[in-house]
mmCIF file of C-alpha atoms in Angstrom:
data_model
loop_
_atom_site.group_PDB
_atom_site.id
_atom_site.type_symbol
_atom_site.label_atom_id
_atom_site.label_comp_id
_atom_site.label_asym_id
_atom_site.label_seq_id
_atom_site.Cartn_x
_atom_site.Cartn_y
_atom_site.Cartn_z
ATOM 1 C CA ASP A 1 159.736 97.581 92.276
ATOM 2 C CA GLY A 2 157.376 95.238 90.300
ATOM 3 C CA GLY A 3 153.902 94.679 91.624
ATOM 4 C CA ILE A 4 150.176 94.998 90.661
ATOM 5 C CA THR A 5 148.602 98.538 90.582
ATOM 6 C CA GLN A 6 144.727 98.735 90.871
ATOM 7 C CA SER A 7 142.878 102.183 90.632
ATOM 8 C CA PRO A 8 140.957 103.737 91.599
ATOM 9 C CA LYS A 9 141.033 102.821 95.435
ATOM 10 C CA TYR A 10 137.627 103.790 95.929
ATOM 11 C CA LEU A 11 134.722 103.970 93.462
ATOM 12 C CA PHE A 12 131.047 105.078 93.746
ATOM 13 C CA ARG A 13 128.626 103.836 91.090
ATOM 14 C CA LYS A 14 125.087 105.161 90.545
ATOM 15 C CA GLU A 15 122.382 102.885 89.600
ATOM 16 C CA GLY A 16 122.339 101.681 86.153
ATOM 17 C CA GLN A 17 125.874 102.817 85.541
ATOM 18 C CA ASN A 18 128.928 100.837 84.138
ATOM 19 C CA VAL A 19 132.087 101.389 85.892
ATOM 20 C CA THR A 20 135.674 100.192 84.978
ATOM 21 C CA LEU A 21 138.299 98.986 87.248
ATOM 22 C CA SER A 22 141.822 99.258 86.558
ATOM 23 C CA CYS A 23 144.444 96.460 87.072
ATOM 24 C CA GLU A 24 147.786 97.007 85.807
ATOM 25 C CA GLN A 25 151.041 94.648 86.581
ATOM 26 C CA ASN A 26 154.680 94.930 85.619
ATOM 27 C CA LEU A 27 155.792 91.573 86.652
ATOM 28 C CA ASN A 28 155.595 89.927 83.358
ATOM 29 C CA HIS A 29 153.181 87.416 84.668
ATOM 30 C CA ASP A 30 150.905 85.383 82.259
ATOM 31 C CA ALA A 31 147.816 84.869 84.202
ATOM 32 C CA MET A 32 145.664 87.526 85.756
ATOM 33 C CA TYR A 33 142.576 87.159 87.832
ATOM 34 C CA TRP A 34 139.600 89.163 89.496
ATOM 35 C CA TYR A 35 138.213 88.481 92.895
ATOM 36 C CA ARG A 36 135.289 89.875 94.425
ATOM 37 C CA GLN A 37 135.090 89.983 98.487
ATOM 38 C CA ASP A 38 132.112 90.631 100.242
ATOM 39 C CA PRO A 39 132.404 91.778 104.043
ATOM 40 C CA GLY A 40 133.334 88.724 106.261
ATOM 41 C CA GLN A 41 133.369 86.414 103.437
ATOM 42 C CA GLY A 42 136.051 84.933 101.430
ATOM 43 C CA LEU A 43 137.124 85.635 97.761
ATOM 44 C CA ARG A 44 135.141 84.451 95.112
ATOM 45 C CA LEU A 45 136.544 84.346 91.298
ATOM 46 C CA ILE A 46 134.888 86.636 88.595
ATOM 47 C CA TYR A 47 137.078 86.142 85.646
ATOM 48 C CA TYR A 48 140.566 85.015 84.891
ATOM 49 C CA SER A 49 142.926 85.162 81.881
ATOM 50 C CA GLN A 50 145.927 82.940 81.097
ATOM 51 C CA ILE A 51 147.060 84.807 77.941
ATOM 52 C CA VAL A 52 146.691 87.827 76.007
ATOM 53 C CA ASN A 53 143.435 87.948 74.287
ATOM 54 C CA ASP A 54 141.859 84.947 76.072
ATOM 55 C CA PHE A 55 139.871 85.099 79.285
ATOM 56 C CA GLN A 56 137.428 82.694 81.212
ATOM 57 C CA LYS A 57 134.384 83.075 83.393
ATOM 58 C CA GLY A 58 134.987 82.295 87.040
ATOM 59 C CA ASP A 59 132.245 81.416 89.572
ATOM 60 C CA ILE A 60 130.309 84.776 89.544
ATOM 61 C CA ALA A 61 130.913 86.345 86.054
ATOM 62 C CA GLU A 62 127.231 87.441 85.613
ATOM 63 C CA GLY A 63 127.178 91.214 85.530
ATOM 64 C CA TYR A 64 130.810 91.742 84.905
ATOM 65 C CA SER A 65 133.264 91.822 81.678
ATOM 66 C CA VAL A 66 136.974 91.950 81.077
ATOM 67 C CA SER A 67 139.484 92.261 78.370
ATOM 68 C CA ARG A 68 143.123 91.195 78.068
ATOM 69 C CA GLU A 69 144.578 93.180 75.072
ATOM 70 C CA LYS A 70 147.705 93.757 76.752
ATOM 71 C CA LYS A 71 149.779 91.320 79.054
ATOM 72 C CA GLU A 72 150.051 93.796 81.490
ATOM 73 C CA SER A 73 146.475 95.109 81.682
ATOM 74 C CA PHE A 74 143.233 93.289 82.631
ATOM 75 C CA PRO A 75 140.264 95.803 83.555
ATOM 76 C CA LEU A 76 137.133 94.556 84.849
ATOM 77 C CA THR A 77 133.891 96.464 83.899
ATOM 78 C CA VAL A 78 130.955 96.410 86.147
ATOM 79 C CA THR A 79 127.828 96.694 84.298
ATOM 80 C CA SER A 80 124.454 97.621 85.085
ATOM 81 C CA ALA A 81 123.419 93.995 85.008
ATOM 82 C CA GLN A 82 125.327 93.323 88.335
ATOM 83 C CA LYS A 83 122.523 94.144 90.742
ATOM 84 C CA ASN A 84 124.546 94.019 93.970
ATOM 85 C CA PRO A 85 128.057 95.281 93.013
ATOM 86 C CA THR A 86 128.939 96.904 96.404
ATOM 87 C CA ALA A 87 132.197 94.894 97.271
ATOM 88 C CA PHE A 88 135.886 94.861 97.775
ATOM 89 C CA TYR A 89 137.652 94.034 94.304
ATOM 90 C CA LEU A 90 140.910 92.342 94.246
ATOM 91 C CA CYS A 91 143.226 91.751 90.999
ATOM 92 C CA ALA A 92 145.745 88.995 91.244
ATOM 93 C CA SER A 93 148.724 87.740 88.790
ATOM 94 C CA SER A 94 150.603 84.719 88.520
ATOM 95 C CA THR A 95 153.066 82.904 86.295
ATOM 96 C CA PRO A 96 153.922 79.231 85.975
ATOM 97 C CA GLY A 97 156.852 78.593 88.680
ATOM 98 C CA GLN A 98 156.294 81.939 90.505
ATOM 99 C CA GLY A 99 152.847 80.558 91.901
ATOM 100 C CA GLU A 100 154.503 77.615 93.117
ATOM 101 C CA ARG A 101 157.257 79.431 94.828
ATOM 102 C CA ARG A 102 155.421 82.343 96.374
ATOM 103 C CA GLY A 103 151.795 82.120 95.653
ATOM 104 C CA TYR A 104 149.692 84.542 93.735
ATOM 105 C CA THR A 105 150.545 88.385 93.870
ATOM 106 C CA PHE A 106 147.452 90.623 94.720
ATOM 107 C CA GLY A 107 146.811 94.113 94.190
ATOM 108 C CA SER A 108 145.604 96.719 96.920
ATOM 109 C CA GLY A 109 142.028 96.505 95.860
ATOM 110 C CA THR A 110 139.157 98.797 94.844
ATOM 111 C CA ARG A 111 136.195 99.222 97.069
ATOM 112 C CA LEU A 112 133.113 99.687 94.969
ATOM 113 C CA THR A 113 129.926 101.279 96.449
ATOM 114 C CA VAL A 114 126.616 101.805 94.952
ATOM 115 C CA VAL A 115 124.875 105.312 95.612
ATOM 116 C CA GLU B 1 133.631 71.425 92.055
ATOM 117 C CA LEU B 2 136.105 72.338 94.498
ATOM 118 C CA LYS B 3 134.942 73.461 97.951
ATOM 119 C CA VAL B 4 137.193 74.828 100.655
ATOM 120 C CA GLU B 5 135.989 75.050 104.144
ATOM 121 C CA GLN B 6 137.824 76.603 107.169
ATOM 122 C CA ASN B 7 137.135 76.334 110.728
ATOM 123 C CA PRO B 8 136.707 78.100 113.121
ATOM 124 C CA LEU B 9 135.477 81.215 111.214
ATOM 125 C CA PHE B 10 136.117 83.366 114.209
ATOM 126 C CA LEU B 11 138.631 82.855 116.670
ATOM 127 C CA SER B 12 139.317 84.814 119.867
ATOM 128 C CA MET B 13 142.537 83.974 121.655
ATOM 129 C CA GLN B 14 144.459 85.299 124.511
ATOM 130 C CA GLU B 15 148.077 86.374 124.275
ATOM 131 C CA GLY B 16 150.588 83.459 124.707
ATOM 132 C CA LYS B 17 148.082 80.794 123.993
ATOM 133 C CA ASN B 18 148.224 78.212 121.151
ATOM 134 C CA TYR B 19 145.610 77.355 118.677
ATOM 135 C CA THR B 20 145.023 75.729 115.226
ATOM 136 C CA ILE B 21 143.100 76.776 112.080
ATOM 137 C CA TYR B 22 141.807 73.801 109.722
ATOM 138 C CA CYS B 23 141.368 74.029 106.126
ATOM 139 C CA ASN B 24 139.581 71.117 104.321
ATOM 140 C CA TYR B 25 139.146 70.750 100.541
ATOM 141 C CA SER B 26 137.027 68.608 98.486
ATOM 142 C CA THR B 27 139.015 67.346 95.494
ATOM 143 C CA THR B 28 142.440 66.505 94.696
ATOM 144 C CA SER B 29 144.979 69.608 94.434
ATOM 145 C CA ASP B 30 148.808 69.815 94.169
ATOM 146 C CA ARG B 31 148.985 73.357 95.790
ATOM 147 C CA LEU B 32 147.691 74.978 98.966
ATOM 148 C CA TYR B 33 148.138 78.603 99.995
ATOM 149 C CA TRP B 34 147.838 80.486 103.410
ATOM 150 C CA TYR B 35 147.193 84.055 103.047
ATOM 151 C CA ARG B 36 146.693 86.972 105.572
ATOM 152 C CA GLN B 37 144.406 89.946 105.386
ATOM 153 C CA ASP B 38 144.337 92.968 107.639
ATOM 154 C CA PRO B 39 141.021 94.912 107.687
ATOM 155 C CA GLY B 40 140.655 96.875 104.466
ATOM 156 C CA LYS B 41 143.814 95.585 102.836
ATOM 157 C CA SER B 42 144.933 93.274 100.187
ATOM 158 C CA LEU B 43 146.162 89.717 100.598
ATOM 159 C CA GLU B 44 149.690 88.961 102.031
ATOM 160 C CA SER B 45 151.343 85.410 101.001
ATOM 161 C CA LEU B 46 152.272 83.525 104.083
ATOM 162 C CA PHE B 47 152.905 79.712 102.837
ATOM 163 C CA VAL B 48 153.086 77.700 99.813
ATOM 164 C CA LEU B 49 152.546 74.171 100.487
ATOM 165 C CA LEU B 50 153.080 71.797 97.435
ATOM 166 C CA SER B 51 153.472 68.246 98.627
ATOM 167 C CA ASN B 52 152.047 65.668 101.091
ATOM 168 C CA GLY B 53 153.712 66.098 104.553
ATOM 169 C CA ALA B 54 154.960 69.445 103.653
ATOM 170 C CA VAL B 55 155.586 71.725 106.549
ATOM 171 C CA LYS B 56 156.479 75.285 106.713
ATOM 172 C CA GLN B 57 157.169 77.702 109.579
ATOM 173 C CA GLU B 58 157.575 81.531 109.948
ATOM 174 C CA GLY B 59 157.774 82.941 113.178
ATOM 175 C CA ARG B 60 154.873 81.716 115.436
ATOM 176 C CA LEU B 61 152.924 80.403 112.632
ATOM 177 C CA MET B 62 153.249 76.820 111.244
ATOM 178 C CA ALA B 63 151.427 75.417 108.255
ATOM 179 C CA SER B 64 151.260 71.736 107.231
ATOM 180 C CA LEU B 65 149.397 69.780 104.339
ATOM 181 C CA ASP B 66 148.076 66.226 104.529
ATOM 182 C CA THR B 67 146.852 65.716 100.726
ATOM 183 C CA LYS B 68 145.451 62.333 101.403
ATOM 184 C CA ALA B 69 143.111 63.794 104.121
ATOM 185 C CA ARG B 70 142.686 66.824 101.981
ATOM 186 C CA LEU B 71 143.592 68.891 105.083
ATOM 187 C CA SER B 72 145.904 71.752 105.741
ATOM 188 C CA THR B 73 146.357 73.294 109.297
ATOM 189 C CA LEU B 74 147.845 76.738 110.422
ATOM 190 C CA HIS B 75 149.084 76.299 113.828
ATOM 191 C CA ILE B 76 149.744 79.566 116.014
ATOM 192 C CA THR B 77 152.248 79.180 118.895
ATOM 193 C CA ALA B 78 152.275 81.637 121.666
ATOM 194 C CA ALA B 79 149.919 84.225 119.822
ATOM 195 C CA VAL B 80 150.585 88.132 120.221
ATOM 196 C CA HIS B 81 148.329 90.960 119.314
ATOM 197 C CA ASP B 82 150.123 91.503 115.958
ATOM 198 C CA LEU B 83 148.745 88.297 114.684
ATOM 199 C CA SER B 84 145.188 89.647 114.714
ATOM 200 C CA ALA B 85 143.899 89.425 111.166
ATOM 201 C CA THR B 86 141.846 87.273 108.988
ATOM 202 C CA TYR B 87 143.664 84.005 107.610
ATOM 203 C CA PHE B 88 142.649 82.490 104.337
ATOM 204 C CA CYS B 89 143.644 79.292 102.840
ATOM 205 C CA ALA B 90 143.387 78.827 99.127
ATOM 206 C CA VAL B 91 143.595 75.590 96.719
ATOM 207 C CA VAL B 92 144.376 75.331 93.102
ATOM 208 C CA TYR B 93 141.547 73.876 91.331
ATOM 209 C CA LEU B 94 142.909 72.847 88.008
ATOM 210 C CA ARG B 95 146.500 73.036 87.251
ATOM 211 C CA VAL B 96 146.319 74.039 83.895
ATOM 212 C CA ALA B 97 143.880 76.945 84.453
ATOM 213 C CA ASP B 98 145.591 77.890 87.893
ATOM 214 C CA LYS B 99 142.334 78.595 89.244
ATOM 215 C CA LEU B 100 142.667 79.487 92.966
ATOM 216 C CA ILE B 101 139.556 78.898 95.176
ATOM 217 C CA PHE B 102 139.370 80.511 98.733
ATOM 218 C CA GLY B 103 138.156 79.207 101.957
ATOM 219 C CA THR B 104 135.741 81.539 103.777
ATOM 220 C CA GLY B 105 138.656 82.754 106.239
ATOM 221 C CA THR B 106 139.262 82.734 110.024
ATOM 222 C CA ARG B 107 139.246 86.028 111.605
ATOM 223 C CA LEU B 108 141.670 85.837 114.514
ATOM 224 C CA GLN B 109 141.576 88.339 117.278
ATOM 225 C CA VAL B 110 144.281 88.210 119.917
ATOM 226 C CA PHE B 111 143.717 89.921 123.164
ATOM 227 C CA PRO B 112 146.017 90.604 126.395
#
């Protein structure tokens, strides 16, 4: 079955460390997204990519970086510049037409904690 | 900038009762989504609303869209405990970018 795989499920980061969250999809979707969710709050867009080798900043991009070298993959790096990275991170994908029929597809999420 | 507001933020309901969750958005959009999230889990797509007057129903949940008022509602009929979850509406900001902006969410708790 097609879907989005996020790994790891849980991740612990030390102060000053960069960490990378993985997001892989086998849905052949063109667009991919990263969202951050803080406890009791909605989702905020970090970065998004509509095609390979192109991506745009979302509303809270500072302290994060991404790459889109392959259609299937959209990894998110949380850098040491992100001062409060503890949150639940969700990756999503979509493609024209599919988004209108069923909405975006979300991964199972990565819970990042600073230790 | 598109802003999406939901109310109430928290809803505690007795089983068997009816209630409505409201979602207001600030600028024109042509797509609105409703999602469900269980604690610690990902998001499950419930409804996609594409046009003014659109109404969709699945079980005890019914969603509607009024694009002129920039308002969507999620109506719960005869609530059951299994509906306890957080519900989000989300609106597409720019069609070209397909940028999805989420509301703050409504945490629904259904008790006997």
